Short mmCIF file of C-alpha atoms and ligand atoms in Angstrom, two decimals:
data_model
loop_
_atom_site.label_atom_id
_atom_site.label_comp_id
_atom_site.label_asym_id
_atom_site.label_seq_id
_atom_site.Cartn_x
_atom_site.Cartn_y
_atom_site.Cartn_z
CA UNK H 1 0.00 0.00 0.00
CA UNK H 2 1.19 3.49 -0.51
CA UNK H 3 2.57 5.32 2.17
CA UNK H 4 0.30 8.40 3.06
CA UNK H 5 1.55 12.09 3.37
CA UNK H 6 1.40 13.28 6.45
CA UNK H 7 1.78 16.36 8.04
CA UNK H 8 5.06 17.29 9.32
CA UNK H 9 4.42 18.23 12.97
CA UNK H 10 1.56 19.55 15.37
CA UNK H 11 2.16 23.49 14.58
CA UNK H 12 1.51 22.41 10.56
CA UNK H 13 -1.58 20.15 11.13
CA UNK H 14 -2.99 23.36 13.29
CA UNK H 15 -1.92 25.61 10.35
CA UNK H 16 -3.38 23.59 7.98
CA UNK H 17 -6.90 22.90 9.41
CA UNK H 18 -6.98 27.05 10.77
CA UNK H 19 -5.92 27.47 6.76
CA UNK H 20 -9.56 25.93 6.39
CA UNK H 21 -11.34 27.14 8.98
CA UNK H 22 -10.46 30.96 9.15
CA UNK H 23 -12.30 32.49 6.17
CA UNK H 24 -15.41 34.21 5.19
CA UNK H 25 -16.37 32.76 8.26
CA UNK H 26 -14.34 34.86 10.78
CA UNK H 27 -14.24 38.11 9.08
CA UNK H 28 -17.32 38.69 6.91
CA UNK H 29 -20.05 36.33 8.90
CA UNK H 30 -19.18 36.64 12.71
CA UNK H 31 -19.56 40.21 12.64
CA UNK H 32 -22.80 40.49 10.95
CA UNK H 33 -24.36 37.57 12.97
CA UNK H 34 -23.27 38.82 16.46
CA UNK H 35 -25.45 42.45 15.03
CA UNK H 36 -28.42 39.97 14.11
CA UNK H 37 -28.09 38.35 17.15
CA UNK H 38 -28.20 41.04 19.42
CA UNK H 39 -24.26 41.56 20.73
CA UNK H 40 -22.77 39.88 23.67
CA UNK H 41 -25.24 37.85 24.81
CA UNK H 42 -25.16 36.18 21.17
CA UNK H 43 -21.61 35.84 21.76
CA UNK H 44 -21.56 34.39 24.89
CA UNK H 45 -23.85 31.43 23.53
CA UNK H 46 -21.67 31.31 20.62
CA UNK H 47 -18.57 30.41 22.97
CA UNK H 48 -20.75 27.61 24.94
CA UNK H 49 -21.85 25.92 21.40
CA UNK H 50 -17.96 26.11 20.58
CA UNK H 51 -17.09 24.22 23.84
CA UNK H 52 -19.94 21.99 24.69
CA UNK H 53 -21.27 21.58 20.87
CA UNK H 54 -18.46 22.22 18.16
CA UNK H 55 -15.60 20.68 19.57
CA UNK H 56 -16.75 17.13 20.27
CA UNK H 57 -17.99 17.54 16.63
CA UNK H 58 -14.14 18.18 15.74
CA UNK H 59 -12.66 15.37 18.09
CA UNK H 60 -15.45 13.00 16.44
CA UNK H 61 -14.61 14.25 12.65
CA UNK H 62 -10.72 14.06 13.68
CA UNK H 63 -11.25 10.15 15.06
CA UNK H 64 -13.11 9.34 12.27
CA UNK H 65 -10.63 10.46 9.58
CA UNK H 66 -7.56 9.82 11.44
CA UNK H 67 -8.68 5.84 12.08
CA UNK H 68 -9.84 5.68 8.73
CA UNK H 69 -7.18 7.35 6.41
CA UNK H 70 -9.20 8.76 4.00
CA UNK H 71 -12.13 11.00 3.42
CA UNK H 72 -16.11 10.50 4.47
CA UNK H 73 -17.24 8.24 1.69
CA UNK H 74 -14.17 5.71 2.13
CA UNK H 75 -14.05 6.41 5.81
CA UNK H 76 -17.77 5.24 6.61
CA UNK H 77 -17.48 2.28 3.56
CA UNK H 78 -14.19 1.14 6.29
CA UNK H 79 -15.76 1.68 9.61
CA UNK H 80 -19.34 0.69 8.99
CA UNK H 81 -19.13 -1.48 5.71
CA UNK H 82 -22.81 -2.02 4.18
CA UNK H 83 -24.36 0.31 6.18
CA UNK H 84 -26.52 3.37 6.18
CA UNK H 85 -23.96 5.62 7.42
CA UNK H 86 -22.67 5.87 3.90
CA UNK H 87 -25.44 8.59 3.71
CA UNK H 88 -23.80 10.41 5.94
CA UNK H 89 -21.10 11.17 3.11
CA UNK H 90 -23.75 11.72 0.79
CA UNK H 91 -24.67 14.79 3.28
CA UNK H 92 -20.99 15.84 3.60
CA UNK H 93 -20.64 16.20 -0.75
CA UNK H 94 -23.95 18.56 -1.04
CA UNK H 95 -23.42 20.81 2.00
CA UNK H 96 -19.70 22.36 0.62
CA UNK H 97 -21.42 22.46 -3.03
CA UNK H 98 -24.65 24.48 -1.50
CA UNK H 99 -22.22 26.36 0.59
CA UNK H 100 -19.66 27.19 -2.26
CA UNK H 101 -22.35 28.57 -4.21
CA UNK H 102 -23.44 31.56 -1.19
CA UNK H 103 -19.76 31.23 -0.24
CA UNK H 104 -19.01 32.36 -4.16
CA UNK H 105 -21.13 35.55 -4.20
CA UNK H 106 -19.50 37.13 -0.99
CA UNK H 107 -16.50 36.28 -2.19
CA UNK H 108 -17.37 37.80 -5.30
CA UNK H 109 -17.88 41.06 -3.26
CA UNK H 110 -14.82 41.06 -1.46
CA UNK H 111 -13.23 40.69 -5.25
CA UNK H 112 -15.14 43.56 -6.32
CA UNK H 113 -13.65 45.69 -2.63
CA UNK H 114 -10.36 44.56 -3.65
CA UNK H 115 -10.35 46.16 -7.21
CA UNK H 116 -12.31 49.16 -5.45
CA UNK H 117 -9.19 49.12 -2.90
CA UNK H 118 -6.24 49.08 -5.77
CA UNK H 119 -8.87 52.15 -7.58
CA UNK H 120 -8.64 53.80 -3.94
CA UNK H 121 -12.20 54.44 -4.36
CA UNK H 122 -11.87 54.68 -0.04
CA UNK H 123 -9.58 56.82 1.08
CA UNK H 124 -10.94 59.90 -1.53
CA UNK H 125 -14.57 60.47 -0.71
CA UNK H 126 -16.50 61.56 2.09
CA UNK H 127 -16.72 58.55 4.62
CA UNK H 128 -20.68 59.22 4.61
CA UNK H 129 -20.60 58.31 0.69
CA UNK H 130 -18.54 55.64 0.42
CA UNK H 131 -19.99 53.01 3.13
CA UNK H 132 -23.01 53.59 0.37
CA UNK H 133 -21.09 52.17 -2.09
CA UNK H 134 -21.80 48.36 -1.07
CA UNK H 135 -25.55 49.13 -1.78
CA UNK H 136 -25.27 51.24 -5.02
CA UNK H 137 -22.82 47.83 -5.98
CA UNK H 138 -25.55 44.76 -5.06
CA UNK H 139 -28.78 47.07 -6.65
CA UNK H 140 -26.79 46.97 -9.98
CA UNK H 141 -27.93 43.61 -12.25
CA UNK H 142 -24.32 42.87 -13.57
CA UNK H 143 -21.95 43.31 -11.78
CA UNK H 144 -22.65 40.88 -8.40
CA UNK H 145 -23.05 38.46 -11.14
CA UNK H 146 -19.74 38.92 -13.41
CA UNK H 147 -18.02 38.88 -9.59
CA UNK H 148 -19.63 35.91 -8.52
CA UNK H 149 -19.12 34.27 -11.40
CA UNK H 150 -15.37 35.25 -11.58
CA UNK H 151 -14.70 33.78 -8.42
CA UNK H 152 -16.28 30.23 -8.54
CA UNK H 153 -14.74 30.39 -12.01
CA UNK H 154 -11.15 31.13 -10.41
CA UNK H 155 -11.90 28.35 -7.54
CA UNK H 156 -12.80 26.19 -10.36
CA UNK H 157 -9.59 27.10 -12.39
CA UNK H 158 -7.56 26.47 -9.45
CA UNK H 159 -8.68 22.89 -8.89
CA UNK H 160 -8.43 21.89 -12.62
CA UNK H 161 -4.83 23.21 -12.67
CA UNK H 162 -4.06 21.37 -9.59
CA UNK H 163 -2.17 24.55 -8.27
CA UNK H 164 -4.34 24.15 -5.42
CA UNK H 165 -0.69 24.03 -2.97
CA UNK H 166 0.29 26.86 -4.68
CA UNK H 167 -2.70 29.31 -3.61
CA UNK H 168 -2.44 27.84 -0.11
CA UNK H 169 1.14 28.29 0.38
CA UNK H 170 0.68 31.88 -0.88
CA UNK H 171 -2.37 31.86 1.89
CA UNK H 172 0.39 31.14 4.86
CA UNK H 173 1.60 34.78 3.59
CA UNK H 174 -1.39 36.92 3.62
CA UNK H 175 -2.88 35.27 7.00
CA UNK H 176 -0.42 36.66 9.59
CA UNK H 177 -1.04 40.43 7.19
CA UNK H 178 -4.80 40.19 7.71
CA UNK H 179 -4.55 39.51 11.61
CA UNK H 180 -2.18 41.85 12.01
CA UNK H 181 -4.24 44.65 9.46
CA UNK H 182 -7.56 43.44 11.60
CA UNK H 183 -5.55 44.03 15.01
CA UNK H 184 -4.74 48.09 13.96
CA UNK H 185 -8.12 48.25 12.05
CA UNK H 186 -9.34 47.14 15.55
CA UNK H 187 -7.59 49.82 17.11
CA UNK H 188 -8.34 52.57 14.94
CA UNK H 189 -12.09 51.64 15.13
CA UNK H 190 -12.24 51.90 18.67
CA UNK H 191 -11.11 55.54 18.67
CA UNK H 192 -13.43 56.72 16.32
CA UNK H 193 -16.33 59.13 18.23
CA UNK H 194 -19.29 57.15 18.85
CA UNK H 195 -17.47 53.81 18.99
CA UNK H 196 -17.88 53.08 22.57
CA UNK H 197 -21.48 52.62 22.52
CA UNK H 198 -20.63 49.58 19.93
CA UNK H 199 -17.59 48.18 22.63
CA UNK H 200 -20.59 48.10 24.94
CA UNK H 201 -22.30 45.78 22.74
CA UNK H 202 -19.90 43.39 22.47
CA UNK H 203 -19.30 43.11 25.69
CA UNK H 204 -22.42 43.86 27.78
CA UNK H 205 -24.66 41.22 27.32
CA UNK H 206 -28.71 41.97 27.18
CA UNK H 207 -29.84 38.72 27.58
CA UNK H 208 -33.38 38.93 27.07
CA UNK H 209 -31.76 38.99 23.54
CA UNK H 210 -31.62 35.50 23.46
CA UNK H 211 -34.02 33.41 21.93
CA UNK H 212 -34.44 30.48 19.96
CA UNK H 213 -33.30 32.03 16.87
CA UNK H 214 -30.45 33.54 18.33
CA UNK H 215 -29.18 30.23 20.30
CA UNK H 216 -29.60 28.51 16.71
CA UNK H 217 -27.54 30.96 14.87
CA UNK H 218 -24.77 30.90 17.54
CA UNK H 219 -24.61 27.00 16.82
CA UNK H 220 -24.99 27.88 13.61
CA UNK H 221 -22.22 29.90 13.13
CA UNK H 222 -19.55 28.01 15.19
CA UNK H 223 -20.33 24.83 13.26
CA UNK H 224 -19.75 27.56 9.93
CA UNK H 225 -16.84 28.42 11.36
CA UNK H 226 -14.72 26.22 12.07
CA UNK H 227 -15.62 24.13 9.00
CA UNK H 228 -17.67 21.30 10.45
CA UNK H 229 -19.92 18.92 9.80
CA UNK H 230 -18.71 18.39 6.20
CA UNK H 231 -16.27 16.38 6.46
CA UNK H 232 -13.53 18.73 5.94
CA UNK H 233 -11.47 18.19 9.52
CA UNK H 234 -12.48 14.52 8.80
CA UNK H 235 -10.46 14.66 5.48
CA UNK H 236 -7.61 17.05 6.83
CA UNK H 237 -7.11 14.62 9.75
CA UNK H 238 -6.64 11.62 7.64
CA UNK H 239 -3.52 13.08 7.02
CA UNK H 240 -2.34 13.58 10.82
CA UNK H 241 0.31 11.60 12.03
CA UNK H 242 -0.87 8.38 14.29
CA UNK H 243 1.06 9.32 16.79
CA UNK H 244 -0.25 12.77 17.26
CA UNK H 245 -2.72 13.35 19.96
CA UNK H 246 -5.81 15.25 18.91
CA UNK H 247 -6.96 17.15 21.91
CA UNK H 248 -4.07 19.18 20.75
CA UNK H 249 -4.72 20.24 16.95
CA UNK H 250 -8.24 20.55 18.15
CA UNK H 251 -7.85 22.76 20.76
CA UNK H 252 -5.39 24.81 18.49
CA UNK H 253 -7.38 25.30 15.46
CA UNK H 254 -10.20 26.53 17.61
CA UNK H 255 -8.28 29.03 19.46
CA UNK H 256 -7.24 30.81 16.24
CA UNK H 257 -10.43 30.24 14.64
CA UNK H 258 -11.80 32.34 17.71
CA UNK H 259 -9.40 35.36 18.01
CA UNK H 260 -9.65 35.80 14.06
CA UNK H 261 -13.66 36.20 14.87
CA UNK H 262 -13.56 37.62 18.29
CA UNK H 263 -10.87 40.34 16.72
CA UNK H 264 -12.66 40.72 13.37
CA UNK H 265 -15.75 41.39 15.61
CA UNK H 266 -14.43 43.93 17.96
CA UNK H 267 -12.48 45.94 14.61
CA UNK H 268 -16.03 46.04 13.11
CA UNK H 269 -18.54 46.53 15.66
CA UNK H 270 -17.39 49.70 17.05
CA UNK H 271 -16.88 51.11 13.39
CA UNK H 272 -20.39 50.05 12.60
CA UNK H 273 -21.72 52.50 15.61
CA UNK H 274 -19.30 55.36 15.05
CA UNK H 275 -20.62 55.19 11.26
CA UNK H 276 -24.27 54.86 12.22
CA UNK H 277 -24.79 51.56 10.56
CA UNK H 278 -28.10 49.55 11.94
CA UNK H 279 -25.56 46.40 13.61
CA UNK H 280 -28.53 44.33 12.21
CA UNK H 281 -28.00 45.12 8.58
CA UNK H 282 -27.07 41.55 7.56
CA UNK H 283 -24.62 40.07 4.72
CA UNK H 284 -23.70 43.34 3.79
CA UNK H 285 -22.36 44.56 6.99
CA UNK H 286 -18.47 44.22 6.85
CA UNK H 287 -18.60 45.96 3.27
CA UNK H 288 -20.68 48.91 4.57
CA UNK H 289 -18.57 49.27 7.75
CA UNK H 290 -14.82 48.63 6.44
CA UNK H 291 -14.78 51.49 3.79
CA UNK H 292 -16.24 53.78 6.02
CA UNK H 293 -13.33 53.00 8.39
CA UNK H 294 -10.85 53.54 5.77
CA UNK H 295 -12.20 56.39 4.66
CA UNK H 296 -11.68 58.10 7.83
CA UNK H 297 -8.35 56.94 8.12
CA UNK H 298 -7.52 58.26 4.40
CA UNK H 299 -8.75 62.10 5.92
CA UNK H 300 -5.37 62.36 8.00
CA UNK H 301 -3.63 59.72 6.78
CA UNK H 302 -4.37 59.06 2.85
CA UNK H 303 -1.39 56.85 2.00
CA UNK H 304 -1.77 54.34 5.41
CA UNK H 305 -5.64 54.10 4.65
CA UNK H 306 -4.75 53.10 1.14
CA UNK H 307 -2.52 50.43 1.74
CA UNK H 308 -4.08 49.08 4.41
CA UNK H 309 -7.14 48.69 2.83
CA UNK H 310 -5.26 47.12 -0.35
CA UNK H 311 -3.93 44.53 1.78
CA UNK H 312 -7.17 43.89 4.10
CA UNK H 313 -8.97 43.24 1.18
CA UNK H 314 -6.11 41.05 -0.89
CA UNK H 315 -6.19 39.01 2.07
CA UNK H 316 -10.10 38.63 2.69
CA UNK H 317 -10.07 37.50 -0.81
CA UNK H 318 -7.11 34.67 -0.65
CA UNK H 319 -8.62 33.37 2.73
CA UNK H 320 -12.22 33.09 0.76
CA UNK H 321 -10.56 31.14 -2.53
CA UNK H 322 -8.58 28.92 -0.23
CA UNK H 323 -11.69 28.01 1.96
CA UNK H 324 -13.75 27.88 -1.67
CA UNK H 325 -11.37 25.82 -3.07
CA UNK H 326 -11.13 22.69 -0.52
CA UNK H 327 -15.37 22.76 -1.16
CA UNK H 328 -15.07 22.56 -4.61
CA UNK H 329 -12.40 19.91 -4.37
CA UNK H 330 -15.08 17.48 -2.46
CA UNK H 331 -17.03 17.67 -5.07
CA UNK H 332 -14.46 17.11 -8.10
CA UNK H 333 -12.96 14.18 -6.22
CA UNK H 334 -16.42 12.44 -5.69
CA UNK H 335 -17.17 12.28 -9.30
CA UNK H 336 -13.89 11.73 -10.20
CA UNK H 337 -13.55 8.62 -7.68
CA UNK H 338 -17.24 7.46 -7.46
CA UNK H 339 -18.43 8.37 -11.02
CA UNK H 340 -15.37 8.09 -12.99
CA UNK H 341 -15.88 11.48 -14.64
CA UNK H 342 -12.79 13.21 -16.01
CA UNK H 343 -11.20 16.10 -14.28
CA UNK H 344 -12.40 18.33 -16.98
CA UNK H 345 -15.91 17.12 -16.88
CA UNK H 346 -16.18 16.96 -13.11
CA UNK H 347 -15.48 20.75 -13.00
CA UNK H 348 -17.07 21.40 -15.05
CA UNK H 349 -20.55 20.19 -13.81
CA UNK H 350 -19.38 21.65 -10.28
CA UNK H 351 -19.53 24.61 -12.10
CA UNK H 352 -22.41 24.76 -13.71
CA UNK H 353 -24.21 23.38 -10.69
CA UNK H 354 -22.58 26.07 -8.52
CA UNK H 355 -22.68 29.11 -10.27
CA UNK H 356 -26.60 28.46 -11.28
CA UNK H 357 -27.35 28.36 -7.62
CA UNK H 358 -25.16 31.37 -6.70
CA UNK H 359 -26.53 33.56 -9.88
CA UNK H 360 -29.62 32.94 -7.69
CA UNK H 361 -28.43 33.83 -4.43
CA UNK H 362 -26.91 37.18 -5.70
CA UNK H 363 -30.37 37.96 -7.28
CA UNK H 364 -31.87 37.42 -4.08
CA UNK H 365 -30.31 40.63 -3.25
CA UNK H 366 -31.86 42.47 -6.11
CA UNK H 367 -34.26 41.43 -8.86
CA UNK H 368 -35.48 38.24 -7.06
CA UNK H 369 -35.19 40.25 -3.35
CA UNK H 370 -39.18 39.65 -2.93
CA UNK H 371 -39.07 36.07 -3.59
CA UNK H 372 -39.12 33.93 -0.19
CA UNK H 373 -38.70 30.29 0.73
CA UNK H 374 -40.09 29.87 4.19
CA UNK H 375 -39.45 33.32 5.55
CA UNK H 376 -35.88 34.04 3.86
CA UNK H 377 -34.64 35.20 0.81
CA UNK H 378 -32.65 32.99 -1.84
CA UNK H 379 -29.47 33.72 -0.67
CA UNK H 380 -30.36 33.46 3.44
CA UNK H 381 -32.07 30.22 2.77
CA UNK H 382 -29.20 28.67 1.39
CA UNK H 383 -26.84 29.73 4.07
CA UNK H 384 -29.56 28.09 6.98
CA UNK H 385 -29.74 25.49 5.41
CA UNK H 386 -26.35 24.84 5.42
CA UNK H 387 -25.28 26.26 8.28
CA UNK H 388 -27.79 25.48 11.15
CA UNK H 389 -29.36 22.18 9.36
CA UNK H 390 -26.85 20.21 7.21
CA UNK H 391 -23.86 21.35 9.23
CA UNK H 392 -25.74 20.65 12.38
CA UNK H 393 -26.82 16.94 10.86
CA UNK H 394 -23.65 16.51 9.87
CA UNK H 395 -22.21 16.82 13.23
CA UNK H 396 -24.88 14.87 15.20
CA UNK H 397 -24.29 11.95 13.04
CA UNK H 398 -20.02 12.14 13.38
CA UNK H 399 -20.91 12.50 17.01
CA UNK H 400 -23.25 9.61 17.43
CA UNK H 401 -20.81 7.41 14.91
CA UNK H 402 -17.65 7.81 17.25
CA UNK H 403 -19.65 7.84 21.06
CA UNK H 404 -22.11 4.63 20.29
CA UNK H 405 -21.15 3.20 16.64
CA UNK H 406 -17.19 2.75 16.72
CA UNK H 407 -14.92 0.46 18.75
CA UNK H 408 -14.23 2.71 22.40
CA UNK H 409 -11.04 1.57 22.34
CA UNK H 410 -10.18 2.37 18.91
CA UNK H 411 -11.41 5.79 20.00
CA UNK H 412 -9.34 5.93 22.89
CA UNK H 413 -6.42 4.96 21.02
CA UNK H 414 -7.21 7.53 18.52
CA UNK H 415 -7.51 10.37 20.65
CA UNK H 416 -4.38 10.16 22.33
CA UNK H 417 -2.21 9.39 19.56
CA UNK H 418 -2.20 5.50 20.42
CA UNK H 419 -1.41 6.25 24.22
CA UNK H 420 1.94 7.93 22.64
CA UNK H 421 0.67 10.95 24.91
CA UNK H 422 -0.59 10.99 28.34
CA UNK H 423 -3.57 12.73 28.24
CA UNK H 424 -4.94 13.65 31.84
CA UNK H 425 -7.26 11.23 34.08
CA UNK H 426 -10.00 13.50 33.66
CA UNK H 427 -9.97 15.11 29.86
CA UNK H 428 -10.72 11.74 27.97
CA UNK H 429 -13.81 10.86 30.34
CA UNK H 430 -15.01 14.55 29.50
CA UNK H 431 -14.32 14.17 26.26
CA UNK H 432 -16.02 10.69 25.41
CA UNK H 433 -18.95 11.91 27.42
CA UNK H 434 -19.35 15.22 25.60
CA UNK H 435 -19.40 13.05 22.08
CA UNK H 436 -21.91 10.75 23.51
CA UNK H 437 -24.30 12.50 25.40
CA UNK H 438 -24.35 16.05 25.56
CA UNK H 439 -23.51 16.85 22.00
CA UNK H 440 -26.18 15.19 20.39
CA UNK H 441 -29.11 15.60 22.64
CA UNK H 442 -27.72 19.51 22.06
CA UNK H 443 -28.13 19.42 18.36
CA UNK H 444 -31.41 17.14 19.19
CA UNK H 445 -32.86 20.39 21.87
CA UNK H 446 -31.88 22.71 19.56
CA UNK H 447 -33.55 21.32 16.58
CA UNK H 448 -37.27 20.47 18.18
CA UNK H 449 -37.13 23.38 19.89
CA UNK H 450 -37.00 25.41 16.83
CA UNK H 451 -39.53 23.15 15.29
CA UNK H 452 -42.28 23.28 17.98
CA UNK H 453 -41.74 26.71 19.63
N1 LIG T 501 -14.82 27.80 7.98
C1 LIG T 501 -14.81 28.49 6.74
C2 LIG T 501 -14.93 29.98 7.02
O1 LIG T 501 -14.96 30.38 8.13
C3 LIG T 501 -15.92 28.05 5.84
C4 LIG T 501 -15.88 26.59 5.52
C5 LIG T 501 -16.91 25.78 5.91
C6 LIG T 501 -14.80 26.05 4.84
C7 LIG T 501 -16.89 24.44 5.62
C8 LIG T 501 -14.77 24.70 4.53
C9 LIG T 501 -15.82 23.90 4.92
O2 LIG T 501 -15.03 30.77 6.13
#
């Protein structure tokens, strides 16, 4: 049998599956989901689904993969040969495709900041005017469209060349730039007049905010945002060393999955209150609040603002291709493997199925913005679905696979890198019993309640 790669050492594997999970995610979604949600008290139930909900979900995805050696499909055909469970791989190739497809036409608006960056459309005008800009760009019929369809064309480009390394090696760049541009953005927001009534949001929780809605979208979100649910830590941990412990990589990749939110979130909310942006304003957030904050900057200090918002928005755009192209990829591979399609031909149909659905989504923001399914526009529909169903379905099923389907010892072994590393008395108990018990009936509590109340 051929050897497997593997990943070099513990710092990579976290680098590799943060690669993944810090993306849209972090810097466009958390922000505009904490304003839905109603501030800190959204956050705060956003941490407890990350601890109690989201993290046995990533021990369970990283056992799976890691035990297995290989990705959802050929991990459940291993573990549970004959069985039903292979649906659960089924659900892990249509969530990234549905999710590329939303995932395209934001990313298709941070393309469209980034050539507005480079044009220093920002740092000229009145601050006032240009955080209109976002909605003068998504009323127009084009242009959402050629930029969506540019970027799910460029992910698609990227996986048919196979340069795929290449893009995500050139990612390792531009990360450390965008935490360390969010980090001064951060700063500068915070000393803009008006911006301590937003500090107070984040950080003074009203909790007769929360409600069902608002405990689902916390889920949601953490399950968005650190990529789970769909397989993708399963895959990425197929390639982890066996003698790695997991509690490790999984406590790692979380961490700087977290400050990349919790830092994107504190840079934009007080921005959004200096600028007099409703926090509530939805997708569009980020690209209302961002230019504004540039903007200002560019009034004393034109050449800074400039090149800060160049690089912000370079960056926003790599981390959104490199998270676009490892969905796109589950898709090629499965009709590649399963179907025997060409490489050619599978892109091609990812694209075609993609881009129809996002030409859809973007529309939902303008000539289609009256048409509903259930409540929510095209686009919003699209991203529940995926984010606080599928995701969430995703994740109760990895979780009940490893806590009452799979070998406990096996599991045991797998978690602490076949005993190679002592993990303390008490962490594996908590651990095993989080997977088993309070994970699912979580997912379970959150799910009928939504349903009945
Ligand atoms: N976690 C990524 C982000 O925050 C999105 C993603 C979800 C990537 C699922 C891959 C798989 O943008």
């Amino acid at each position: 049998m051929q050897k497997r790669e593997n990943f070099g050492s513990r710092f990579a594997v976290i680098m590799a599956m943060a690669g993944s999970a810090i993306g849209l995610g972090n810097i466009w979604r958390f922000p505009y989901m904490v304003g839905e949600g109603g501030g800190a008290a959204f956050i705060i139930i956003y941490l407890i689904s990350t601890l109690v909900l989201s993290m046995p979900i990533f021990f369970s995805e990283s056992i799976i993969g890691r035990s297995a050696q290989s990705g959802t499909i050929g991990a459940m055909e291993q573990l549970a040969p004959g069985s039903k469970w292979k649906w659960l791989g089924y659900i892990t190739i249509i969530s990234p495709l549905i999710l590329v497809s939303y995932y395209s036409v934001v990313g298709g608006w941070s393309f469209e900041f980034m050539l507005k960056a480079f044009g220093l459309d920002f740092n000229g005008g009145s601050p006032d005017d240009v955080k209109l800009m976002f909605g003068n760009f998504i009323s127009r019929d084009w242009a959402p469209l050629i930029c969506h369809t540019i970027f799910i064309g460029l992910t698609c480009l990227i996986v048919l060349a196979g340069v795929r390394k290449g893009i995500e090696a050139f990612s390792k760049l531009t990360m450390p730039v965008l935490f360390i541009l969010i980090v001064l953005i951060m700063f500068y927001s915070v000393s803009l007049p008006g911006s301590a009534e937003g500090l107070q949001y984040m950080l003074k929780p009203d909790f007769s905010k929360i409600d069902g809605r608002c405990i689902t979208s916390a889920m949601g979100q953490s399950f968005f945002s650190l990529s789970l649910g769909v397989g993708t830590i399963l895959t990425y941990s197929s390639f982890v060393k066996k003698d790695e412990d997991l509690l490790g990589s999984g406590l790692g990749t979380a961490f700087f999955d977290l400050i990349f939110a919790m830092l994107a979130g504190f840079a934009v909310m007080p921005a959004v209150f200096a600028a007099g942006i409703e926090p509530g304003a939805g997708p569009g957030l980020i690209f209302e609040t961002l230019p504004y904050v540039f903007a200002k900057m560019g009034t004393g200090a034109p050449v800074l603002s400039a090149i800060a918002a160049i690089l912000f928005f370079v960056a926003v755009f790599v981390a959104a291709l490199t998270s676009s192209i490892s969905m796109v990829q589950v898709g090629v591979s499965y009709l590649m493997e399963q179907k025997g399609l060409s490489k050619g031909k599978s892109v091609a149909v990812i694209f075609l199925g993609t881009w129809t659905l996002g030409v859809l989504c973007s529309l939902s923001f303008g000539r289609l913005g009256s048409f509903h399914i259930l409540g929510c526009s095209i686009f919003d529909f699209c991203d529940k679905l995926v984010s606080n169903y599928l995701m969430a379905i995703g994740g109760l099923f990895f979780t009940l696979f490893v806590g009452w389907k799979m070998d406990p010892r096996k599991v045991r072994e797998e978690f602490t890198g076949n005993g190679s590393r002592r993990i303390n008395g008490i962490i594996y108990p908590t651990v095993r019993f989080l997977i088993r018990w309070v994970a699912p009936l979580g997912i379970i509590v959150i799910f009928l309640s939504n349903l009945f109340l």
